Coordinates of C-alpha atoms in Angstrom, one line a residue:
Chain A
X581 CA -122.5 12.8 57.7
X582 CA -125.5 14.9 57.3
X583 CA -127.4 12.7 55.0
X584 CA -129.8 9.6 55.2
X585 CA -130.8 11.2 58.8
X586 CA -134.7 9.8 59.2
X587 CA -135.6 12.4 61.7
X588 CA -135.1 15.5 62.6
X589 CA -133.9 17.1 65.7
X590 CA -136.5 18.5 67.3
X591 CA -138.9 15.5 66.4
X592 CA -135.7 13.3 67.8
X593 CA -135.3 15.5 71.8
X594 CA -139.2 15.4 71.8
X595 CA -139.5 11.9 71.8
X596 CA -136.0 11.7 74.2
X597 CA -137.5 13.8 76.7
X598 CA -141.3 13.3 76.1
X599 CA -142.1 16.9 75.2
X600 CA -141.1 19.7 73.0
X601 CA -137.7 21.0 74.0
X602 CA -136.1 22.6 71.3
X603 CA -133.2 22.0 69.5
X604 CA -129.2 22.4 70.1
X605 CA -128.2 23.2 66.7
X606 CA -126.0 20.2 65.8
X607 CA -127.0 17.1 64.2
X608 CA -125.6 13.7 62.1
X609 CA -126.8 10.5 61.5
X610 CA -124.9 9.4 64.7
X611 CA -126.8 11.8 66.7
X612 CA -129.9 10.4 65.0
X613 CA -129.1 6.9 65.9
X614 CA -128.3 7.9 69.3
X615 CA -131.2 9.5 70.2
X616 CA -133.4 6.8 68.0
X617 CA -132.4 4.9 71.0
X618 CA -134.9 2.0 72.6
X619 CA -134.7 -1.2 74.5
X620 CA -135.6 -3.7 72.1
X621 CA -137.4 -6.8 74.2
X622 CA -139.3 -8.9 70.8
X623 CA -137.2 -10.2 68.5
X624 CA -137.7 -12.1 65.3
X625 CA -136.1 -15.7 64.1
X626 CA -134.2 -14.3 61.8
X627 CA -130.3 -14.6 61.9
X628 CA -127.5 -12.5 62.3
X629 CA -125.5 -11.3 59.1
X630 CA -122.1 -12.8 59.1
X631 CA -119.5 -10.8 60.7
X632 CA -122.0 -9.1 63.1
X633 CA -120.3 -10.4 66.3
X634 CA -117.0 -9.7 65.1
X635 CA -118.0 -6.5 63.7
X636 CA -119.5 -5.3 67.4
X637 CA -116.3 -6.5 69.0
X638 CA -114.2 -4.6 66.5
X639 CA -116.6 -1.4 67.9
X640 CA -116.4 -2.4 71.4
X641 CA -112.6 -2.8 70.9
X642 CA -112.7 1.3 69.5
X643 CA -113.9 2.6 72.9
X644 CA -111.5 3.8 75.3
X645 CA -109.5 1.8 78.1
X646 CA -108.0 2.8 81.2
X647 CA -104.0 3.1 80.2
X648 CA -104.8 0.6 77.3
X649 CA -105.2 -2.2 79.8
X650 CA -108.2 -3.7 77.8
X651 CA -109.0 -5.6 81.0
X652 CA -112.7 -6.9 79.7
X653 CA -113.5 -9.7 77.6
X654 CA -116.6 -10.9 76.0
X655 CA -118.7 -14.6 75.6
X656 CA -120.9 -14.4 72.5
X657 CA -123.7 -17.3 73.4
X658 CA -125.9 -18.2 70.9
X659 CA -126.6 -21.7 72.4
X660 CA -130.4 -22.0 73.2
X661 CA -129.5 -24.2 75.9
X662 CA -127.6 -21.4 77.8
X663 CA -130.2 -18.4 76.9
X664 CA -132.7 -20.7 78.2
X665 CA -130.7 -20.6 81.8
X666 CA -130.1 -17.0 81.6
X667 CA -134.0 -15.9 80.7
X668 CA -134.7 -18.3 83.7
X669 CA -131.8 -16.3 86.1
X670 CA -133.5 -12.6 85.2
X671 CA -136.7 -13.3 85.7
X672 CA -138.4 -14.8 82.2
X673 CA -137.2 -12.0 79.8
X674 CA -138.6 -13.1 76.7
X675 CA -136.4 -11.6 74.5
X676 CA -133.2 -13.7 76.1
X677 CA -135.0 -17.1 74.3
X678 CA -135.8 -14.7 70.9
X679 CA -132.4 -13.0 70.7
X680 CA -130.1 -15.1 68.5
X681 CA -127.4 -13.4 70.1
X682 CA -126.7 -12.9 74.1
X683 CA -123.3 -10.8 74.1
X684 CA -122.0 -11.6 78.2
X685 CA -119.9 -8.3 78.9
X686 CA -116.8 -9.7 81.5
X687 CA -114.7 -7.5 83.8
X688 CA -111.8 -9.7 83.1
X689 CA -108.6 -9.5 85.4
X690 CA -108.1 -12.9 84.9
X691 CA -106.1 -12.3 81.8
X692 CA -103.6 -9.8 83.3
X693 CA -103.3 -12.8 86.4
X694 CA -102.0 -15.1 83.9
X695 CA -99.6 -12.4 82.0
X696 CA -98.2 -12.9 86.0
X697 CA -98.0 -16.1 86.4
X698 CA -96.5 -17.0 83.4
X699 CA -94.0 -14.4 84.1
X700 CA -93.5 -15.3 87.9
X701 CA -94.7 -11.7 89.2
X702 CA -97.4 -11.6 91.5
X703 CA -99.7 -8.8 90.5
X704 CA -100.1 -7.2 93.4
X705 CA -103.1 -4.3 92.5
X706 CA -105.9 -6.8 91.5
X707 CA -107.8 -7.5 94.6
X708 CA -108.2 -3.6 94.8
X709 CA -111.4 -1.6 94.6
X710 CA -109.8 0.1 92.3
X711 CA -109.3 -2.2 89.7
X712 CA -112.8 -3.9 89.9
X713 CA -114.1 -0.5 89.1
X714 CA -111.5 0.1 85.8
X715 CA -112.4 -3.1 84.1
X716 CA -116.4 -2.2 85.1
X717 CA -115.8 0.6 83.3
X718 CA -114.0 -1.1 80.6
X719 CA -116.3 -2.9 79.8
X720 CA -119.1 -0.7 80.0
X721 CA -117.8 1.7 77.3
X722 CA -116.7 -1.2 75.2
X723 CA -120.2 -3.1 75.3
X724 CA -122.2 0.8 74.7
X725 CA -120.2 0.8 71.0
X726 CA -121.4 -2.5 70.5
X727 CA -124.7 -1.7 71.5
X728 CA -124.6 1.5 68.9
X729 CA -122.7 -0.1 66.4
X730 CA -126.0 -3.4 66.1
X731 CA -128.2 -0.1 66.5
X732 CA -126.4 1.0 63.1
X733 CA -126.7 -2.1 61.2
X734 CA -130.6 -1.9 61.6
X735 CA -129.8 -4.4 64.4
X736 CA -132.4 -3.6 68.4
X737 CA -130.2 -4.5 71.6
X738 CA -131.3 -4.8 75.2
X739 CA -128.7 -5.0 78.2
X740 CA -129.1 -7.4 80.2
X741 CA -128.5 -6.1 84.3
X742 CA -130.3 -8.6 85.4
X743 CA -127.4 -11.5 84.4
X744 CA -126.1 -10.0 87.9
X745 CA -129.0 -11.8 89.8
X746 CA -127.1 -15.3 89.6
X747 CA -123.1 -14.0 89.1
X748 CA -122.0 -17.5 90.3
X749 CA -124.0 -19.7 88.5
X750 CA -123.9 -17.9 85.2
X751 CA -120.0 -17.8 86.0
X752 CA -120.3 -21.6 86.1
X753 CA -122.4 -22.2 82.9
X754 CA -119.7 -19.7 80.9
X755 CA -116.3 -21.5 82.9
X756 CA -115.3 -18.1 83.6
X757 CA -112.1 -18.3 85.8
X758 CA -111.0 -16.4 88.8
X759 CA -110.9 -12.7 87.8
X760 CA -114.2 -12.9 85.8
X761 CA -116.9 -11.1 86.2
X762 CA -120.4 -10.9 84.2
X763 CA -121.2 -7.5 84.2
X764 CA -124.3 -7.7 82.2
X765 CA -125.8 -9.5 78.9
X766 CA -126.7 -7.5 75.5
X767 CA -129.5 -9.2 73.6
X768 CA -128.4 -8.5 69.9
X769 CA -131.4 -9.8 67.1
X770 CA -133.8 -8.4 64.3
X771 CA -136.3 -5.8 66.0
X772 CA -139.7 -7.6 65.3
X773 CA -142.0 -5.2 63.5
X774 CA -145.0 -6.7 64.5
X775 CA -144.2 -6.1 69.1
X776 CA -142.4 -2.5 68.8
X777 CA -140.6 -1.1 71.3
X778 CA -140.8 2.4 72.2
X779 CA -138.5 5.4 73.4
X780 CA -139.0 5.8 77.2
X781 CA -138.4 9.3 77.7
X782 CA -135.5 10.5 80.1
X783 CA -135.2 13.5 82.6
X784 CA -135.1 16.7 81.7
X785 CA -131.2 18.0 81.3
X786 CA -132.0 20.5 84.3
X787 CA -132.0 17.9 86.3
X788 CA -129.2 15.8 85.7
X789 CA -126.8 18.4 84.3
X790 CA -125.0 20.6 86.4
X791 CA -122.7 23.6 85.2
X792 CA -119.3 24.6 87.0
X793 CA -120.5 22.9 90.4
X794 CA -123.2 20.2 91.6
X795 CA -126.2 22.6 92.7
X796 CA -129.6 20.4 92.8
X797 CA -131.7 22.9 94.6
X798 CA -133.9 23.1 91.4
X799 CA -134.4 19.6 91.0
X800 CA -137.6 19.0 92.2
X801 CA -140.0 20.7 89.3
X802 CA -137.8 18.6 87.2
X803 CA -138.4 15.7 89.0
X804 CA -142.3 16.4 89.2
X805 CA -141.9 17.6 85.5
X806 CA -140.5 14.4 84.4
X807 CA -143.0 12.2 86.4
X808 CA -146.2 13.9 84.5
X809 CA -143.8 13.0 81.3
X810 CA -143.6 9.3 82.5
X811 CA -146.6 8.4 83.3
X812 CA -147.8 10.0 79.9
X813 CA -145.5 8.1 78.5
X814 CA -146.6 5.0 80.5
X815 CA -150.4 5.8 79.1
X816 CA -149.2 6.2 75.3
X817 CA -147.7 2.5 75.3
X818 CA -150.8 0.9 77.8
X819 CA -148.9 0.2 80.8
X820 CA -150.1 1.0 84.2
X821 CA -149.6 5.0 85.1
X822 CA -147.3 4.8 88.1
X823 CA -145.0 7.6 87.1
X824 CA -141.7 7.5 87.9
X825 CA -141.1 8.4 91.2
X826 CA -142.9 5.7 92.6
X827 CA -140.9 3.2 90.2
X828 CA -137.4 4.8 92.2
X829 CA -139.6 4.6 95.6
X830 CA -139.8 0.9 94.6
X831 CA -136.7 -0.4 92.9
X832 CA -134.2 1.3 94.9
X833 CA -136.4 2.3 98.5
X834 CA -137.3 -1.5 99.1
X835 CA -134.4 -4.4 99.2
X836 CA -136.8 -6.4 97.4
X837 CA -135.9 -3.9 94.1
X838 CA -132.3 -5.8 94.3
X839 CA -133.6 -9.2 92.9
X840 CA -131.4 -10.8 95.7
X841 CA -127.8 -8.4 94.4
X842 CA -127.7 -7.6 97.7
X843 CA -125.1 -10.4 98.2
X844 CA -123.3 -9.2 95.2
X845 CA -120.4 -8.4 97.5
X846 CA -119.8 -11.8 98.6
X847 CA -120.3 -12.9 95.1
X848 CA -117.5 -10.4 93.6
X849 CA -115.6 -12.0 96.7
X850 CA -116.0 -15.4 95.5
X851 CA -115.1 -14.6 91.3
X852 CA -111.6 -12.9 92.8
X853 CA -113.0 -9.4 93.3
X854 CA -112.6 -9.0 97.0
X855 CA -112.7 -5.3 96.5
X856 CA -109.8 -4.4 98.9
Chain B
X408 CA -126.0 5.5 56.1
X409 CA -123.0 4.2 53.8
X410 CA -121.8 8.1 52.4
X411 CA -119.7 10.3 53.6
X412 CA -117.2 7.4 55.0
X413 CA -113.9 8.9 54.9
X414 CA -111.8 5.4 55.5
X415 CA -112.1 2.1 54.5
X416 CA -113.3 -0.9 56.4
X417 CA -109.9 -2.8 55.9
X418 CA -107.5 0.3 56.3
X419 CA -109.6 1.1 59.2
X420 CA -109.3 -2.6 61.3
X421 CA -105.8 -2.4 60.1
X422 CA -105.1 0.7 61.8
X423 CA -107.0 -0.7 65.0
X424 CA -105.7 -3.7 65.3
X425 CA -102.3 -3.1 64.0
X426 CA -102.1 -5.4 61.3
X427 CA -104.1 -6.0 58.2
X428 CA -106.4 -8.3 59.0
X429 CA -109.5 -8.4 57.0
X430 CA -112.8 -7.4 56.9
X431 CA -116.2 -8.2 58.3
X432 CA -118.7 -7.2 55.8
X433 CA -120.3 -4.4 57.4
X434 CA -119.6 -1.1 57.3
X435 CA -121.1 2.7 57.4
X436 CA -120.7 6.3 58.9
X437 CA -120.9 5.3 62.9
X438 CA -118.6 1.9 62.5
X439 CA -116.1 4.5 60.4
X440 CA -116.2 7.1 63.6
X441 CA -115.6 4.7 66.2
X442 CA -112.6 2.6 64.6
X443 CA -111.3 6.1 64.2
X444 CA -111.4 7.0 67.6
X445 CA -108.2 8.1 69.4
X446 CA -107.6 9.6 73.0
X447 CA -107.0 13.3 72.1
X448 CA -103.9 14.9 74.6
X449 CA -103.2 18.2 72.6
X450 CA -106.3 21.0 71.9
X451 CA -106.4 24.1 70.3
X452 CA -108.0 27.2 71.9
X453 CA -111.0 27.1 69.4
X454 CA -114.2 27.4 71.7
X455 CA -117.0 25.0 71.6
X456 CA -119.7 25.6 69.6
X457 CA -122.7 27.2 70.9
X458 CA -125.0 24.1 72.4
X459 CA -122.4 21.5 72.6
X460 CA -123.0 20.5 76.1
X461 CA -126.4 20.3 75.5
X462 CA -126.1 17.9 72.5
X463 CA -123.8 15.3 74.4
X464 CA -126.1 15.3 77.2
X465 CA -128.7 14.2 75.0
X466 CA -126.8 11.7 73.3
X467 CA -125.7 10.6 76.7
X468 CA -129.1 10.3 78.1
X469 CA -130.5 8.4 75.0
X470 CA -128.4 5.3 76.4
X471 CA -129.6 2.5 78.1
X472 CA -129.5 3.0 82.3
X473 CA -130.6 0.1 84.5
X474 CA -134.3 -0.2 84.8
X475 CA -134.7 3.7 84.1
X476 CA -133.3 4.6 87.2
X477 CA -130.8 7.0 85.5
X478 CA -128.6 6.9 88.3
X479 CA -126.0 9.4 86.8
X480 CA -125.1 13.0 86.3
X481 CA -122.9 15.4 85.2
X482 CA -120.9 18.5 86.1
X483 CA -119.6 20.9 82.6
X484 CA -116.5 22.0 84.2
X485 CA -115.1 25.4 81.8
X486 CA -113.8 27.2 84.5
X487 CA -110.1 27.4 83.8
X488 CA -109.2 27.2 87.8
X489 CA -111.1 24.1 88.3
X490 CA -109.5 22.1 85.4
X491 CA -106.2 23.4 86.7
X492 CA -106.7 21.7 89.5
X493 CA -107.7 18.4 88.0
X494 CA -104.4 19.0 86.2
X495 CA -102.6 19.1 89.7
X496 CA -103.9 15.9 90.8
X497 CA -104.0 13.8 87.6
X498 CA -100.3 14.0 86.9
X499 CA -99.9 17.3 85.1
X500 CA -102.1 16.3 81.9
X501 CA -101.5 18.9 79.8
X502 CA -104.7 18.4 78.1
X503 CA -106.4 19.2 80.9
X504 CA -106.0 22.3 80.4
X505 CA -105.9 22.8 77.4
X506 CA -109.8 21.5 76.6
X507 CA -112.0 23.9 76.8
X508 CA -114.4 21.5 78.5
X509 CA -114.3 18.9 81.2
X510 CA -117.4 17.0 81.5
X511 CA -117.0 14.7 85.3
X512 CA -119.4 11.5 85.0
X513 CA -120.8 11.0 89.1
X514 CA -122.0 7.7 89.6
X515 CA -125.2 9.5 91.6
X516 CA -127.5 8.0 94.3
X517 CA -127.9 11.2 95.8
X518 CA -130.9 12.2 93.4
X519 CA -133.1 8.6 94.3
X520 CA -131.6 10.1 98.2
X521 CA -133.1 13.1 98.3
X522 CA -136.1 11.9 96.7
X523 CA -136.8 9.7 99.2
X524 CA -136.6 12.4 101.9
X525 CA -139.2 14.0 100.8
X526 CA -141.0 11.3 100.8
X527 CA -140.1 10.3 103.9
X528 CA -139.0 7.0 102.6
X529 CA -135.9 5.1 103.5
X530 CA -134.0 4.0 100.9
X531 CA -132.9 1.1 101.9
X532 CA -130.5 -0.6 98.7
X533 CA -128.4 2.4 98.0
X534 CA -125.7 1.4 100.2
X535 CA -124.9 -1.7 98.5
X536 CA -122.1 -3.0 96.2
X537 CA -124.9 -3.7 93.7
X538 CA -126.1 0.1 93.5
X539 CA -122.9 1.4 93.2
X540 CA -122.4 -1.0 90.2
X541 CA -125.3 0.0 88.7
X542 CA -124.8 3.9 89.2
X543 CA -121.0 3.3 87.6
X544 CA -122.3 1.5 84.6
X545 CA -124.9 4.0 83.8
X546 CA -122.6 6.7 84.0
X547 CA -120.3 4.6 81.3
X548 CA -122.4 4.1 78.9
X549 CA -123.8 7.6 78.9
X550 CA -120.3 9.1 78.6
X551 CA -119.4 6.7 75.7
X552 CA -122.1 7.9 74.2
X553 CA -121.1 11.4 74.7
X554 CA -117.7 10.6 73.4
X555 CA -118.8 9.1 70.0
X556 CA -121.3 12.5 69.4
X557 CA -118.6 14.7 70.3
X558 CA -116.3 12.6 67.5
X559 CA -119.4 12.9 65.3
X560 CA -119.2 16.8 65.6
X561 CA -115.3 16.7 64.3
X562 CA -114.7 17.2 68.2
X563 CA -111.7 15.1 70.0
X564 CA -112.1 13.3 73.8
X565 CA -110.1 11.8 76.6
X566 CA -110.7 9.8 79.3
X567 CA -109.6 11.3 82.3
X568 CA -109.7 7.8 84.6
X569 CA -107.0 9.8 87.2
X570 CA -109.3 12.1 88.8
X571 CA -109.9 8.8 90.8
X572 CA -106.5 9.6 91.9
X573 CA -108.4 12.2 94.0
X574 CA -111.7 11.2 94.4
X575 CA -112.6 13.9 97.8
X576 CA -110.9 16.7 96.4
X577 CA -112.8 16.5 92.9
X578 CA -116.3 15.7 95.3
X579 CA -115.3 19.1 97.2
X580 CA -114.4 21.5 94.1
X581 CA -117.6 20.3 92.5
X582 CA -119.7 20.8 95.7
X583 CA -120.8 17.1 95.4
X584 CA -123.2 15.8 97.7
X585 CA -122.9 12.5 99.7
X586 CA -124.1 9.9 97.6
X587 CA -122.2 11.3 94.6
X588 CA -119.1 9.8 93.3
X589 CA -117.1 11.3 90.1
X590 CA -116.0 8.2 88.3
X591 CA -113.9 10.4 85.1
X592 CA -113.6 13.0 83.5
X593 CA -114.1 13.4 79.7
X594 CA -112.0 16.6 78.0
X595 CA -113.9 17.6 75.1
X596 CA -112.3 20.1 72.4
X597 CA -110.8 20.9 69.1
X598 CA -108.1 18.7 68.3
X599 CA -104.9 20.4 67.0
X600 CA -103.9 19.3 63.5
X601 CA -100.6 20.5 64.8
X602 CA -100.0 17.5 67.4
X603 CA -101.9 14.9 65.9
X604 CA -102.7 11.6 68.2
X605 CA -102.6 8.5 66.8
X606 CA -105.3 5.2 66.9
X607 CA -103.5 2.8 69.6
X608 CA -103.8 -0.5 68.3
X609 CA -106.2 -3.3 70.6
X610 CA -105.5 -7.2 71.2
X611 CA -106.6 -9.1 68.6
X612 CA -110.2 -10.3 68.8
X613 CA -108.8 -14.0 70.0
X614 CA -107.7 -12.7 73.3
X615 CA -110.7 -10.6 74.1
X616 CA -113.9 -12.7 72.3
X617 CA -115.0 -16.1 73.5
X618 CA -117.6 -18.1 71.8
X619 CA -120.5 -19.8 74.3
X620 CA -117.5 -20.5 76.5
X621 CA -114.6 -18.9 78.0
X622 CA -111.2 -20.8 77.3
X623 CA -108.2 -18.8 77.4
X624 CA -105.9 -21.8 75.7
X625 CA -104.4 -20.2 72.9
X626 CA -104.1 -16.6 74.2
X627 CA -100.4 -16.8 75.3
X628 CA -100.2 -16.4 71.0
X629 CA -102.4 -13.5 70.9
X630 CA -100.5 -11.7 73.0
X631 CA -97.1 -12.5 71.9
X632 CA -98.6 -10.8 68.5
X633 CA -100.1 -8.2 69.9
X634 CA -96.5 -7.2 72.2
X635 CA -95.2 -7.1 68.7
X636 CA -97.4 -5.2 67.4
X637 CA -97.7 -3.0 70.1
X638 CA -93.8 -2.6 69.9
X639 CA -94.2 -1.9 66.8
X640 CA -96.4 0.9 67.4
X641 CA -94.4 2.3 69.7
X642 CA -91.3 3.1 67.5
X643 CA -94.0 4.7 65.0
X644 CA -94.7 7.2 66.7
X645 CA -91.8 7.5 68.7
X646 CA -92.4 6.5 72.4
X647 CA -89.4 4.1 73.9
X648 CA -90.4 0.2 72.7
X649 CA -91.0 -1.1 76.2
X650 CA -94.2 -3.5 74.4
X651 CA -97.6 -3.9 76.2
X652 CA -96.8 -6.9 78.4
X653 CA -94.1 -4.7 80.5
X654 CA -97.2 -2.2 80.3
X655 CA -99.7 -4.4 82.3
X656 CA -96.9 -5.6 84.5
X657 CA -95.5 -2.0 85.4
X658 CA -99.6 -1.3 85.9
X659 CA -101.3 -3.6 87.6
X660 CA -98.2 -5.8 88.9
X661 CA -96.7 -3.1 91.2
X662 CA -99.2 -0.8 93.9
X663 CA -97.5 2.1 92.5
X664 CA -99.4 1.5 89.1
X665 CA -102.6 2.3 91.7
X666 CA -101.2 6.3 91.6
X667 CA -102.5 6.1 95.4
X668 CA -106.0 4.5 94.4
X669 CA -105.4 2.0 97.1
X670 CA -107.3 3.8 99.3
X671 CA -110.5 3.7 97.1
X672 CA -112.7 1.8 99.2
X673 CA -112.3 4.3 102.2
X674 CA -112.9 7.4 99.9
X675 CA -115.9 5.5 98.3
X676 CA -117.5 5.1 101.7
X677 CA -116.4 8.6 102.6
X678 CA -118.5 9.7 99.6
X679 CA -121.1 7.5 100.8
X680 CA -121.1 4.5 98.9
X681 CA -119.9 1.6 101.7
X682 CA -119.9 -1.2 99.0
X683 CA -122.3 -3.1 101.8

């Protein structure tokens, strides 16, 4: 798979880690297209080849499951009704409205509640912690092949967090049942030349990988490292040059940064995730 | 990207889905390397190749995470004691052992913690549900992303979902600190051509893909088929032909499907994440 590969490696962890930083010695076009990695948030009007969504669930289907349980599900919304409700619910994304395609990512017990019922056996392990965190998971992995897999087909994706803002009511405009939870939204759609996105650089590996045991007593030239990065970064594309610290400070220092999820547990309550 | 594919879009749904049944249209290296993808339970003693850790890091890093917040790490666990211990307390995995590597995903607040003490800032979200979500997606999608480079590389992966069975002993053999959580493990080696694993067939897309709505009328039929098929798999490669339904119902019906992860919610607060 080493052909057709539009960058190279070292070109490809600079612009991951905003700087020069080398190169690990192994590289693919799925590295490539991993690293070529960006949020797209403009999209054009163009439509989605036939067989795209069944193609991304085919991918998402691919990724692992806990025991096989497959306990996620998915609601591909095109409607511009129901886009129109969810860029209203996170805030006025514009790319929610642009994207032809809003993927809705479910933890989804509901399924294995019916398998139950219709078989008379109360299924005892479903209000438990537990098993709101396997199908999270589930659905996670299964929604980040579908993310790669549009990313493949020339396709720009952007998740979607912010569908957690209003759980209940986008619950209501999906008729999820009890046992369904939105875990997020993918925007799927043709990246539009004209508004590119760029590559927001991560943190260096020093500081989020650790070897043999957790040891963070480094962490802080990373950290300062990565915030000149940043705000670099944040001068390149013309946004204001906060850096990155002050962006955690913000989003997760001030309750204000939770957008209101800080009912979420009452709302998981509510959709049959009591989280025993 | 279309060279270099070693399978063939209908003989590779087939073998996901465990039936023939059709194609989509689309179809290049990555879509071929995740329908391939199997859980990998038997490794050779081949070691890694020189920068291997380094290279799924930055394929995990170069997915999305929630506003940038990149609430995730990692710990590259070689040290054959350590693994033998997650051996002990996931069941006696034999893979465990035999990978070479264990990489533990730790949903991790800790970092955005610490920062904030030395800024003398209280940070006042991360004991909520929602920040817990978050930290647990982003460490999903970065290990999928991990998983499909390491399949890129000829590598093989699997999940390791049961070191939740322990989740205080794994935080103390890692040397985790509050605010970190290890939500799997991923073993990471050279498959052995001698005990090959085979693709486990999903639920067909009816059960799992909704379109602007969810309505789970006709999925009693989907999974009828997919029991069969399921079965069916089963006799092929020689496990007892107990189906999936019996599966979900031994699983999730019964609390001793929870292997002990009843007590989640305690060990997540313990860890410091109190779901507020």
């Amino acid at each position: 798979m080493a052909d057709h590969i539009t960058s190279d490696e070292a070109a490809a962890i600079a612009a991951r880690y905003g700087a020069a930083e080398g190169e690990f010695g192994h590289w693919n076009a799925i590295l490539a297209t991993m690293l070529a990695h960006r949020s797209v948030r403009a999209f054009t009007n163009q439509p989605l080849p036939q067989g795209t969504v069944e193609t991304l669930v085919a991918a998402a289907q691919s990724a692992a499951t806990s025991s096989n349980m497959q306990t996620w599900s998915v609601v591909a919304v095109t409607d511009a009704a129901t886009r129109a409700k969810f860029a209203e619910w996170t805030g006025n994304q514009r790319q929610v409205n642009e994207a032809p395609l809003v993927i809705v990512w479910l933890a989804d017990i509901s399924r294995a509640e019916r398998m139950g019922e219709a078989r008379g056996q109360m299924m005892e392990t479903l209000p438990y912690t537990e098993i709101a965190i396997t199908a999270i998971i589930d659905a996670a992995l299964a929604s980040q092949n579908a993310a790669l897999a549009a990313e493949s087909m020339g396709l720009g994706t952007c998740y979607l967090g912010s569908l957690r803002n209003q759980p209940e009511q986008v619950a209501a405009i999906l008729g999820l049942p009890k046992g369904c939870f939105a875990v997020f939204g993918l925007c799927v759609g043709h990246p539009d030349p004209a508004r590119p996105s760029p590559i927001r650089p991560r943190l260096p590996q020093s500081v989020v990988l650790y070897h043999e045991r957790y040891d963070a007593s480094h962490e802080a030239e990373g950290i300062a490292l990565y915030d000149a990065r940043f705000t670099e970064h944040q001068r390149s594309v013309g946004l204001p040059q906060s850096g990155w610290v002050s962006r955690v400070m913000d989003r997760m220092g001030r309750m204000r940064g939770l957008s209101g999820r800080e009912t979420m547990k009452a709302a998981l309550a509510a959709l049959g995730f009591p989280l025993d």
